[in-house]
């Protein structure tokens, strides 16, 4: 059974992880957000909600997702054993569906029949459109015009599923701007609309709620690695955009002091340039999209444009729980460049017959750095958060290959 629970200390009653998190929203939205929180607390304690969520996880999403030993990649590195948590095998091709099923069930409990969402790489948009088709809900997806260009297959999938895809042409035309437009929509349609946020960002209760739905990843991993190896892993690796796939893997292991956790941000064209999305590595504390966290900003507090070859990591902020985990030292945060991710994408495809999402390729790239230096008994689990079918046109264009 899916284990939905909050550590009583994280977040606190006002949604703070240390100094991060909280609710920084228009007054119009506050009653609605409090209503969402109240209903979510009730849902977590409702066995029928848990039962229905478990049903869809098993029979619709396809859970549990496998824990796969990447034998050839391990052999290539000649060091630590590398496992993939295969979230790419979920229905719709990524971890996003876990959260979307949960929030759609919550929206139904609230009587909301109009769903809005933002998307970058399109995976959250596809997952949202999918659950809206499943439950007969109206679906509006905000997506940056630049991301629409990069992710045309996912845009068409959303439209096939019955969603209205709204291009966002402001700012950098990417995920940050899509979230801005979704928030504007929400303010104007509070009576009938549920905002299905795709990552562990936004105002409380969203960071904790999304984390709880995604924690199924880590709960399954614990059981699967114990069965495969008879012990817990030594290192967990996951890419970081907003941070939902990472916190989903990490959260059930936070109290296991011997399990090291590494979040991998997008270094883009390099940290020495202004073309990256390394919010923790190069950012500072500030407020973005309803919560306090690490963000990329200039000296005047203006949000900077982020860059990554991966549309899902192209975001100038990070979930507030990740900011807190960084400050406490519990999780290490590193970065990987576009070129390193692209190399890992190709290597994983050729060695394992698995085409990883460019997002997940960042985590694989860091594993390729550390695995050769670790003993062969060391166990690394990488959250393979999505499959790379959506990225083949971006990769082909970058490599100069005509399809």
Coordinates of C-alpha atoms in Angstrom, one line a residue:
X1 CA 0.0 0.0 0.0
X2 CA 1.2 3.5 -0.8
X3 CA 2.6 5.2 2.3
X4 CA 1.4 8.8 2.5
X5 CA 2.7 10.5 5.5
X6 CA 4.5 13.7 6.6
X7 CA 7.3 13.8 9.0
X8 CA 5.7 16.0 11.7
X9 CA 8.7 18.4 11.6
X10 CA 9.0 18.8 7.9
X11 CA 7.3 20.9 7.0
X12 CA 5.8 22.7 10.0
X13 CA 2.2 23.8 10.1
X14 CA 2.9 26.8 7.9
X15 CA 4.7 24.8 5.3
X16 CA 8.3 25.7 6.3
X17 CA 11.3 23.5 5.9
X18 CA 13.7 25.5 8.1
X19 CA 13.5 29.0 6.6
X20 CA 12.3 27.7 3.3
X21 CA 8.8 27.1 1.9
X22 CA 5.7 28.8 3.2
X23 CA 2.9 30.5 1.3
X24 CA 3.7 33.7 -0.7
X25 CA 0.5 34.0 -2.8
X26 CA -2.2 36.5 -3.8
X27 CA -4.8 37.0 -1.1
X28 CA -7.4 35.7 -3.5
X29 CA -5.7 32.3 -3.5
X30 CA -5.3 31.8 0.2
X31 CA -8.7 30.4 1.0
X32 CA -8.4 28.0 -1.9
X33 CA -4.9 26.8 -0.8
X34 CA -6.1 26.3 2.8
X35 CA -9.0 24.3 1.4
X36 CA -6.6 22.1 -0.6
X37 CA -4.5 21.5 2.5
X38 CA -7.5 20.7 4.6
X39 CA -8.8 18.2 2.1
X40 CA -5.4 16.6 1.6
X41 CA -5.0 16.0 5.4
X42 CA -8.4 14.3 5.3
X43 CA -7.5 12.2 2.3
X44 CA -4.3 10.9 3.8
X45 CA -6.3 9.6 6.8
X46 CA -9.0 8.1 4.6
X47 CA -8.5 4.4 3.9
X48 CA -10.8 4.7 0.8
X49 CA -8.6 7.4 -0.7
X50 CA -5.5 5.2 -0.1
X51 CA -7.2 2.2 -1.6
X52 CA -8.3 4.0 -4.7
X53 CA -4.8 5.5 -5.2
X54 CA -3.2 2.1 -4.8
X55 CA -5.6 0.6 -7.4
X56 CA -4.7 3.2 -10.0
X57 CA -1.0 2.9 -9.2
X58 CA -1.1 -0.9 -9.8
X59 CA -3.6 -1.2 -12.6
X60 CA -3.2 2.0 -14.5
X61 CA 0.3 3.4 -13.8
X62 CA 1.9 -0.1 -13.8
X63 CA 3.5 0.0 -10.3
X64 CA 5.7 -1.2 -8.9
X65 CA 8.3 -0.1 -11.4
X66 CA 11.3 -2.4 -11.7
X67 CA 14.6 -2.0 -10.0
X68 CA 17.0 -3.0 -12.8
X69 CA 20.7 -3.9 -12.5
X70 CA 22.5 -2.1 -15.3
X71 CA 25.1 -4.8 -15.9
X72 CA 26.8 -3.4 -19.0
X73 CA 27.0 0.1 -17.6
X74 CA 28.4 -1.3 -14.4
X75 CA 31.0 -3.3 -16.4
X76 CA 31.9 -0.1 -18.4
X77 CA 32.6 1.8 -15.2
X78 CA 34.5 -1.1 -13.5
X79 CA 33.5 0.0 -10.1
X80 CA 30.2 0.3 -8.1
X81 CA 27.1 -1.6 -9.0
X82 CA 24.6 0.6 -10.8
X83 CA 20.8 0.0 -10.5
X84 CA 18.1 2.0 -12.3
X85 CA 14.7 2.6 -10.7
X86 CA 12.7 2.3 -13.9
X87 CA 10.2 5.2 -13.6
X88 CA 10.5 5.4 -17.4
X89 CA 8.3 2.3 -17.6
X90 CA 5.3 4.0 -15.9
X91 CA 2.3 4.7 -18.1
X92 CA 3.0 8.0 -19.9
X93 CA 6.8 7.4 -19.6
X94 CA 7.9 9.2 -16.4
X95 CA 7.4 9.6 -12.7
X96 CA 5.0 12.5 -13.2
X97 CA 1.9 10.2 -13.4
X98 CA 2.4 9.3 -9.7
X99 CA 1.6 12.8 -8.6
X100 CA -1.0 13.5 -11.2
X101 CA -3.1 10.5 -10.2
X102 CA -3.0 11.6 -6.6
X103 CA -3.9 15.2 -7.2
X104 CA -6.6 14.4 -9.7
X105 CA -8.3 12.2 -7.0
X106 CA -8.0 15.1 -4.6
X107 CA -9.5 17.5 -7.2
X108 CA -12.5 15.2 -7.5
X109 CA -12.9 15.2 -3.7
X110 CA -13.0 19.0 -3.9
X111 CA -15.5 19.0 -6.7
X112 CA -13.1 20.8 -9.1
X113 CA -13.7 19.8 -12.7
X114 CA -11.3 22.3 -14.4
X115 CA -7.7 21.4 -14.2
X116 CA -4.8 23.6 -15.0
X117 CA -1.1 22.7 -15.1
X118 CA 2.3 23.8 -16.3
X119 CA 4.8 21.8 -18.2
X120 CA 8.4 22.1 -19.4
X121 CA 9.5 18.8 -21.0
X122 CA 5.9 17.9 -21.5
X123 CA 5.9 14.8 -19.3
X124 CA 3.9 16.5 -16.6
X125 CA 1.5 17.9 -19.2
X126 CA 1.0 14.5 -20.8
X127 CA 0.4 12.9 -17.4
X128 CA -2.1 15.7 -16.4
X129 CA -3.9 15.3 -19.7
X130 CA -4.0 11.6 -19.3
X131 CA -5.6 11.7 -15.8
X132 CA -8.0 14.3 -17.0
X133 CA -9.1 12.0 -19.8
X134 CA -9.4 9.2 -17.3
X135 CA -11.6 11.1 -14.9
X136 CA -13.5 13.3 -17.4
X137 CA -12.0 16.6 -16.4
X138 CA -11.4 19.8 -18.4
X139 CA -7.6 20.2 -18.9
X140 CA -5.6 23.4 -19.8
X141 CA -1.8 23.1 -20.0
X142 CA 0.5 26.1 -20.0
X143 CA 3.7 25.6 -21.9
X144 CA 6.5 27.9 -22.9
X145 CA 6.7 28.5 -26.6
X146 CA 10.4 27.4 -26.7
X147 CA 9.5 24.2 -24.9
X148 CA 6.7 23.6 -27.4
X149 CA 9.3 23.7 -30.1
X150 CA 11.6 21.3 -28.3
X151 CA 8.9 18.8 -27.3
X152 CA 6.5 18.6 -30.2
X153 CA 5.7 14.9 -29.7
X154 CA 4.5 15.5 -26.2
X155 CA 2.5 18.5 -27.3
X156 CA 0.7 16.4 -29.9
X157 CA 0.1 13.7 -27.2
X158 CA -1.5 16.3 -24.9
X159 CA -3.8 17.4 -27.7
X160 CA -4.8 13.8 -28.6
X161 CA -5.7 13.3 -25.0
X162 CA -8.1 16.3 -25.2
X163 CA -6.1 19.0 -23.4
X164 CA -5.9 22.6 -24.5
X165 CA -2.2 23.6 -24.8
X166 CA -1.6 27.3 -24.3
X167 CA 1.7 28.6 -25.6
X168 CA 3.4 31.1 -23.3
X169 CA 5.5 33.7 -25.2
X170 CA 6.6 35.9 -22.2
X171 CA 10.0 35.9 -20.6
X172 CA 12.3 33.0 -21.6
X173 CA 9.2 31.1 -23.0
X174 CA 10.1 28.1 -20.7
X175 CA 8.9 26.5 -17.6
X176 CA 9.2 29.5 -15.2
X177 CA 6.9 31.5 -17.5
X178 CA 4.4 28.7 -17.9
X179 CA 4.0 28.6 -14.1
X180 CA 3.5 32.3 -14.0
X181 CA 0.7 32.0 -16.5
X182 CA -0.9 29.1 -14.7
X183 CA -0.9 31.1 -11.5
X184 CA -2.6 34.0 -13.2
X185 CA -5.3 31.7 -14.5
X186 CA -5.8 30.2 -11.0
X187 CA -6.3 33.7 -9.5
X188 CA -9.0 34.4 -12.1
X189 CA -10.8 31.1 -11.8
X190 CA -10.7 30.2 -8.1
X191 CA -14.3 28.8 -8.0
X192 CA -14.0 25.9 -10.3
X193 CA -10.3 25.3 -10.9
X194 CA -7.6 23.0 -9.4
X195 CA -4.0 23.8 -10.1
X196 CA -2.2 20.4 -10.5
X197 CA 1.4 21.5 -9.8
X198 CA 4.0 19.2 -11.3
X199 CA 6.9 19.4 -8.9
X200 CA 7.8 19.9 -5.2
X201 CA 7.5 23.7 -5.5
X202 CA 4.8 26.3 -5.1
X203 CA 3.0 27.3 -1.9
X204 CA 2.3 24.9 1.0
X205 CA 0.9 22.2 0.9
X206 CA 2.1 21.5 -2.6
X207 CA 5.8 20.7 -1.9
X208 CA 4.9 18.2 0.8
X209 CA 1.9 16.8 -1.0
X210 CA 3.8 16.2 -4.3
X211 CA 6.6 14.6 -2.3
X212 CA 4.2 12.3 -0.5
X213 CA 2.7 11.1 -3.8
X214 CA 6.2 10.6 -5.3
X215 CA 7.6 8.8 -2.2
X216 CA 6.2 5.6 -3.6
X217 CA 9.4 5.6 -5.7
X218 CA 11.6 5.4 -2.6
X219 CA 9.3 3.0 -0.7
X220 CA 9.5 0.5 -3.5
X221 CA 13.2 1.0 -3.9
X222 CA 13.8 0.0 -0.3
X223 CA 11.9 -3.2 -0.7
X224 CA 13.4 -4.1 -4.1
X225 CA 17.1 -3.4 -3.2
X226 CA 16.7 -5.4 0.1
X227 CA 15.4 -8.3 -2.0
X228 CA 18.2 -8.0 -4.6
X229 CA 21.1 -7.2 -2.4
X230 CA 20.0 -7.9 1.2
X231 CA 20.9 -4.4 2.3
X232 CA 20.2 -0.7 1.6
X233 CA 22.0 1.1 -1.2
X234 CA 25.1 3.2 -0.5
X235 CA 24.2 6.0 -2.8
X236 CA 21.0 7.4 -4.4
X237 CA 21.3 9.6 -7.5
X238 CA 18.6 11.7 -9.1
X239 CA 18.4 14.7 -11.4
X240 CA 17.1 18.0 -10.0
X241 CA 14.8 20.5 -11.8
X242 CA 12.1 21.4 -9.4
X243 CA 13.0 18.2 -7.6
X244 CA 10.0 15.8 -7.5
X245 CA 11.7 12.7 -8.8
X246 CA 14.6 13.2 -6.5
X247 CA 12.6 13.8 -3.3
X248 CA 10.4 10.8 -4.3
X249 CA 13.5 8.6 -4.1
X250 CA 15.3 10.3 -1.2
X251 CA 12.5 10.9 1.3
X252 CA 12.0 7.3 2.5
X253 CA 15.8 7.1 3.1
X254 CA 16.3 10.4 4.9
X255 CA 16.7 8.8 8.3
X256 CA 19.2 6.2 7.0
X257 CA 22.4 7.9 7.8
X258 CA 24.6 5.5 5.9
X259 CA 22.7 6.2 2.6
X260 CA 24.3 9.0 0.7
X261 CA 22.1 11.1 -1.5
X262 CA 23.1 13.2 -4.5
X263 CA 20.9 15.6 -6.5
X264 CA 22.3 16.5 -9.9
X265 CA 21.5 20.0 -11.3
X266 CA 21.9 21.2 -14.9
X267 CA 25.1 23.0 -15.5
X268 CA 24.1 23.8 -19.0
X269 CA 26.9 25.3 -21.0
X270 CA 29.0 25.6 -17.7
X271 CA 28.7 27.2 -14.3
X272 CA 31.1 29.9 -15.4
X273 CA 28.6 31.0 -18.0
X274 CA 25.1 32.4 -17.5
X275 CA 23.6 29.5 -19.4
X276 CA 22.8 26.9 -16.7
X277 CA 20.0 25.9 -14.3
X278 CA 22.0 25.2 -11.1
X279 CA 19.8 27.0 -8.6
X280 CA 21.4 25.6 -5.5
X281 CA 25.0 25.6 -6.8
X282 CA 24.8 29.2 -8.1
X283 CA 21.6 30.7 -6.6
X284 CA 20.6 32.5 -3.5
X285 CA 17.6 32.4 -1.2
X286 CA 14.5 34.3 -2.5
X287 CA 10.8 33.9 -3.2
X288 CA 9.6 32.2 -6.4
X289 CA 6.1 30.8 -7.3
X290 CA 4.7 30.9 -3.8
X291 CA 7.6 29.7 -1.7
X292 CA 11.0 30.7 -0.4
X293 CA 13.9 28.7 -1.8
X294 CA 17.1 28.9 -3.7
X295 CA 16.7 30.7 -7.0
X296 CA 18.8 32.2 -9.8
X297 CA 18.6 36.0 -9.5
X298 CA 20.6 39.1 -10.1
X299 CA 21.8 41.6 -7.5
X300 CA 18.4 43.4 -7.8
X301 CA 16.5 40.2 -7.1
X302 CA 15.3 39.8 -10.7
X303 CA 14.8 36.2 -11.7
X304 CA 17.5 35.1 -14.2
X305 CA 16.8 32.9 -17.2
X306 CA 17.9 29.3 -16.7
X307 CA 19.3 27.1 -19.5
X308 CA 19.5 23.3 -20.0
X309 CA 19.5 21.0 -23.0
X310 CA 16.8 19.3 -21.0
X311 CA 13.5 21.2 -20.9
X312 CA 12.5 19.5 -17.6
X313 CA 15.5 21.0 -15.8
X314 CA 15.3 24.4 -17.4
X315 CA 14.0 26.1 -14.2
X316 CA 15.6 28.9 -12.1
X317 CA 14.4 27.5 -8.8
X318 CA 14.3 24.4 -6.6
X319 CA 11.8 22.8 -4.3
X320 CA 12.1 24.3 -0.7
X321 CA 12.7 20.9 0.9
X322 CA 15.8 20.5 -1.3
X323 CA 17.0 24.0 -0.2
X324 CA 16.6 22.8 3.4
X325 CA 18.3 19.5 2.8
X326 CA 21.2 21.3 1.2
X327 CA 21.6 23.6 4.1
X328 CA 21.5 20.8 6.6
X329 CA 24.1 18.8 4.6
X330 CA 21.8 15.7 4.4
X331 CA 21.9 15.8 0.5
X332 CA 24.8 16.7 -1.7
X333 CA 24.0 18.8 -4.8
X334 CA 26.3 18.7 -7.9
X335 CA 25.9 19.7 -11.5
X336 CA 26.4 18.2 -14.9
X337 CA 26.8 20.0 -18.3
X338 CA 24.8 19.6 -21.4
X339 CA 27.7 17.8 -23.1
X340 CA 28.1 15.4 -20.2
X341 CA 24.4 14.6 -20.1
X342 CA 24.4 14.1 -23.9
X343 CA 27.3 11.7 -23.7
X344 CA 25.6 9.7 -20.9
X345 CA 22.3 9.6 -23.0
X346 CA 24.2 8.0 -25.8
X347 CA 26.2 5.6 -23.7
X348 CA 23.2 4.3 -21.7
X349 CA 21.3 3.8 -25.0
X350 CA 24.1 1.8 -26.6
X351 CA 25.1 -0.3 -23.5
X352 CA 21.7 -1.0 -21.9
X353 CA 19.2 -0.7 -24.8
X354 CA 17.4 2.0 -22.7
X355 CA 16.9 5.5 -24.0
X356 CA 16.9 7.7 -20.9
X357 CA 15.3 11.1 -20.7
X358 CA 17.8 14.0 -21.0
X359 CA 16.8 14.9 -17.4
X360 CA 17.7 11.4 -16.1
X361 CA 20.9 11.5 -18.3
X362 CA 22.3 14.1 -15.9
X363 CA 22.1 11.6 -13.0
X364 CA 23.6 8.9 -15.2
X365 CA 26.5 11.3 -16.1
X366 CA 27.4 11.9 -12.5
X367 CA 27.3 8.1 -11.8
X368 CA 29.8 7.7 -14.7
X369 CA 32.1 10.1 -12.8
X370 CA 31.9 8.5 -9.4
X371 CA 31.3 4.8 -10.0
X372 CA 34.8 4.0 -11.3
X373 CA 36.3 5.3 -8.1
X374 CA 34.1 3.3 -5.8
X375 CA 34.5 -0.4 -4.7
X376 CA 32.6 -3.1 -6.6
X377 CA 30.4 -3.8 -3.5
X378 CA 29.2 -0.2 -3.5
X379 CA 25.5 0.1 -4.6
X380 CA 24.3 3.1 -6.6
X381 CA 20.6 3.5 -7.4
X382 CA 19.7 6.0 -10.1
X383 CA 16.2 7.3 -10.5
X384 CA 15.6 6.8 -14.2
X385 CA 12.8 9.4 -14.0
X386 CA 11.7 9.2 -17.6
X387 CA 12.3 7.8 -21.1
X388 CA 14.0 9.7 -23.8
X389 CA 11.6 9.2 -26.8
X390 CA 10.6 12.8 -26.3
X391 CA 14.2 14.0 -26.6
X392 CA 15.3 12.3 -29.8
X393 CA 14.7 15.4 -32.0
X394 CA 16.7 17.6 -29.5
X395 CA 19.5 15.1 -29.5
X396 CA 19.5 14.7 -33.2
X397 CA 19.6 18.5 -33.8
X398 CA 22.4 18.9 -31.2
X399 CA 24.5 16.1 -32.8
X400 CA 23.8 17.5 -36.3
X401 CA 21.9 14.4 -37.4
X402 CA 19.0 14.8 -39.9
X403 CA 16.0 12.5 -39.2

